[in-house]
Amino acid sequence: MMTNQNFKSSRRREIISSGIDEIKDVILGSMEWGLLGTFKRMRISYIRHRYLLWSTEASYDFDRKYGIDTTRKLRTSFFQMPKEVMQDAVMYWATPVSMFYEIMSVLNIDFKKYIFVDFGCGKGRVVLLASHYPFQKIFGLDIHKSLLRIGVNNFQKFQSQASVKSDVQFMHCSATDFRYTMGKNYLIYLFNPFGVATFCSVLDRLEYVTCAHSCQEPYVVLLDPTVSQLELIRRRLWILVNCREVAPNNGQFSWYVYRGNFDGCK
């Protein structure tokens, strides 16, 4: 049994290790951003934002609890993908645990009637958290095989310790190639995993499945979306159900929940 002193020592090493990872990420980021981009990001507000995000992760201690690896960020330079794919790729950054639960709490749906899909699942944190809910099925999709292997390994460890209420499947698949099951209801989760073109394609296919097969209203969760992504979904047949908008660089992310409103096309 771990003594209180051993626990504190272990906790201290975890925080120090996390802090070192954060510094390494900034160094790697400076190599991608260039001199001007790095200078712009070295504002006090940005440094404070990164510190607050890091401290939130360190305080929740999700990874240490289950012996998994979902927190450590990975930049696109790690992915080693074709150039044309890399242009639409975004670095891996885990959804804050408390933020995910906050989003789920505002969804007024019967989880058993919905299939949950995390596009760009990375190391699988959102898939793990979603498995606490009785979804009909959960898919974690990513185009990077190494990330998926980490995600699968994380889920195996997590499943042996936590209460999993859904059937979970990880898939090596792009967002545009995912095959929807006709007649099913979908809840799509997007933590800004790709650019506007792919985002538009995801909405196109989801709207087609819904309209062509008289499904219930689908839901799309957007965490930290770009201005272009918000403008795109607002111009289409989607209704804003709930949101929490926060000021930039305050250690949190804005999130939005949209419901499809396609009664006229059924």
Tab-separated table of N, CA, C and O in Angstrom, residues 116 121 124 126-133 135-141 151-152 155-156 158-159 164-171:
chain	number	residue	atom	x	y	z
A	116	PHE	N	-21.920	7.287	-30.754
A	116	PHE	CA	-20.963	8.360	-30.477
A	116	PHE	C	-19.742	8.163	-31.359
A	116	PHE	O	-19.160	7.079	-31.400
A	121	CYS	N	-9.612	10.900	-32.783
A	121	CYS	CA	-9.639	10.497	-31.358
A	121	CYS	C	-8.262	10.483	-30.717
A	121	CYS	O	-8.145	10.521	-29.487
A	124	GLY	N	-7.272	8.617	-27.427
A	124	GLY	CA	-8.512	7.988	-26.977
A	124	GLY	C	-9.148	8.502	-25.711
A	124	GLY	O	-10.071	7.879	-25.192
A	126	VAL	N	-11.302	10.933	-25.029
A	126	VAL	CA	-12.742	11.165	-25.139
A	126	VAL	C	-13.497	9.844	-25.279
A	126	VAL	O	-14.590	9.676	-24.722
A	127	VAL	N	-12.927	8.893	-26.017
A	127	VAL	CA	-13.556	7.573	-26.147
A	127	VAL	C	-13.670	6.913	-24.780
A	127	VAL	O	-14.712	6.335	-24.430
A	128	LEU	N	-12.617	7.002	-23.991
A	128	LEU	CA	-12.638	6.426	-22.642
A	128	LEU	C	-13.712	7.086	-21.786
A	128	LEU	O	-14.488	6.396	-21.099
A	129	LEU	N	-13.773	8.399	-21.816
A	129	LEU	CA	-14.759	9.122	-21.010
A	129	LEU	C	-16.179	8.831	-21.479
A	129	LEU	O	-17.096	8.672	-20.666
A	130	ALA	N	-16.364	8.749	-22.802
A	130	ALA	CA	-17.698	8.479	-23.347
A	130	ALA	C	-18.191	7.082	-22.976
A	130	ALA	O	-19.403	6.846	-22.887
A	131	SER	N	-17.253	6.155	-22.743
A	131	SER	CA	-17.657	4.780	-22.423
A	131	SER	C	-18.329	4.675	-21.059
A	131	SER	O	-18.891	3.628	-20.712
A	132	HIS	N	-18.295	5.745	-20.254
A	132	HIS	CA	-19.043	5.774	-18.996
A	132	HIS	C	-20.540	5.924	-19.248
A	132	HIS	O	-21.341	5.722	-18.324
A	133	TYR	N	-20.909	6.287	-20.477
A	133	TYR	CA	-22.315	6.523	-20.822
A	133	TYR	C	-22.826	5.370	-21.686
A	133	TYR	O	-22.076	4.794	-22.476
A	135	PHE	N	-24.028	4.584	-24.526
A	135	PHE	CA	-24.259	4.797	-25.952
A	135	PHE	C	-24.491	3.462	-26.646
A	135	PHE	O	-24.010	2.412	-26.200
A	136	GLN	N	-25.212	3.517	-27.752
A	136	GLN	CA	-25.448	2.315	-28.544
A	136	GLN	C	-24.127	1.728	-29.048
A	136	GLN	O	-23.954	0.509	-29.107
A	137	LYS	N	-23.198	2.604	-29.404
A	137	LYS	CA	-21.880	2.204	-29.876
A	137	LYS	C	-20.983	3.436	-29.814
A	137	LYS	O	-21.448	4.563	-29.931
A	138	ILE	N	-19.669	3.219	-29.647
A	138	ILE	CA	-18.708	4.318	-29.642
A	138	ILE	C	-17.599	4.000	-30.636
A	138	ILE	O	-17.016	2.914	-30.599
A	139	PHE	N	-17.324	4.960	-31.525
A	139	PHE	CA	-16.225	4.824	-32.472
A	139	PHE	C	-15.175	5.897	-32.187
A	139	PHE	O	-15.514	7.065	-32.011
A	140	GLY	N	-13.922	5.484	-32.176
A	140	GLY	CA	-12.810	6.428	-32.124
A	140	GLY	C	-12.039	6.328	-33.422
A	140	GLY	O	-11.486	5.265	-33.743
A	141	LEU	N	-12.021	7.400	-34.206
A	141	LEU	CA	-11.403	7.385	-35.528
A	141	LEU	C	-10.151	8.255	-35.563
A	141	LEU	O	-10.150	9.358	-35.004
A	151	GLY	N	-4.163	4.628	-28.235
A	151	GLY	CA	-5.555	4.690	-27.799
A	151	GLY	C	-6.108	3.328	-27.406
A	151	GLY	O	-6.782	3.194	-26.378
A	152	VAL	N	-5.824	2.316	-28.218
A	152	VAL	CA	-6.286	0.952	-27.925
A	152	VAL	C	-5.665	0.445	-26.632
A	152	VAL	O	-6.345	-0.159	-25.781
A	155	PHE	N	-7.290	2.116	-23.705
A	155	PHE	CA	-8.631	1.593	-23.417
A	155	PHE	C	-8.572	0.235	-22.725
A	155	PHE	O	-9.371	-0.045	-21.826
A	156	GLN	N	-7.648	-0.609	-23.118
A	156	GLN	CA	-7.523	-1.920	-22.478
A	156	GLN	C	-7.198	-1.781	-20.994
A	156	GLN	O	-7.758	-2.498	-20.152
A	158	PHE	N	-7.812	0.972	-19.185
A	158	PHE	CA	-8.949	1.672	-18.590
A	158	PHE	C	-10.111	0.708	-18.345
A	158	PHE	O	-10.746	0.727	-17.280
A	159	GLN	N	-10.383	-0.160	-19.306
A	159	GLN	CA	-11.501	-1.102	-19.224
A	159	GLN	C	-11.360	-2.068	-18.061
A	159	GLN	O	-12.359	-2.500	-17.471
A	164	VAL	N	-17.318	0.345	-17.897
A	164	VAL	CA	-17.557	0.658	-19.307
A	164	VAL	C	-18.963	0.203	-19.679
A	164	VAL	O	-19.316	-0.961	-19.525
A	165	LYS	N	-19.765	1.152	-20.192
A	165	LYS	CA	-21.175	0.871	-20.458
A	165	LYS	C	-21.513	0.794	-21.945
A	165	LYS	O	-22.675	0.642	-22.312
A	166	SER	N	-20.509	0.918	-22.815
A	166	SER	CA	-20.762	0.919	-24.253
A	166	SER	C	-19.787	-0.003	-24.980
A	166	SER	O	-18.700	-0.295	-24.486
A	167	ASP	N	-20.190	-0.430	-26.161
A	167	ASP	CA	-19.319	-1.180	-27.050
A	167	ASP	C	-18.402	-0.183	-27.752
A	167	ASP	O	-18.871	0.760	-28.390
A	168	VAL	N	-17.089	-0.368	-27.635
A	168	VAL	CA	-16.115	0.605	-28.146
A	168	VAL	C	-15.304	-0.007	-29.276
A	168	VAL	O	-14.876	-1.166	-29.196
A	169	GLN	N	-15.085	0.787	-30.323
A	169	GLN	CA	-14.271	0.335	-31.449
A	169	GLN	C	-13.381	1.473	-31.947
A	169	GLN	O	-13.861	2.564	-32.239
A	170	PHE	N	-12.075	1.210	-32.048
A	170	PHE	CA	-11.135	2.158	-32.639
A	170	PHE	C	-10.944	1.787	-34.105
A	170	PHE	O	-10.817	0.607	-34.444
A	171	MET	N	-10.880	2.803	-34.971
A	171	MET	CA	-10.767	2.552	-36.403
A	171	MET	C	-9.708	3.446	-37.040
A	171	MET	O	-9.657	4.644	-36.770
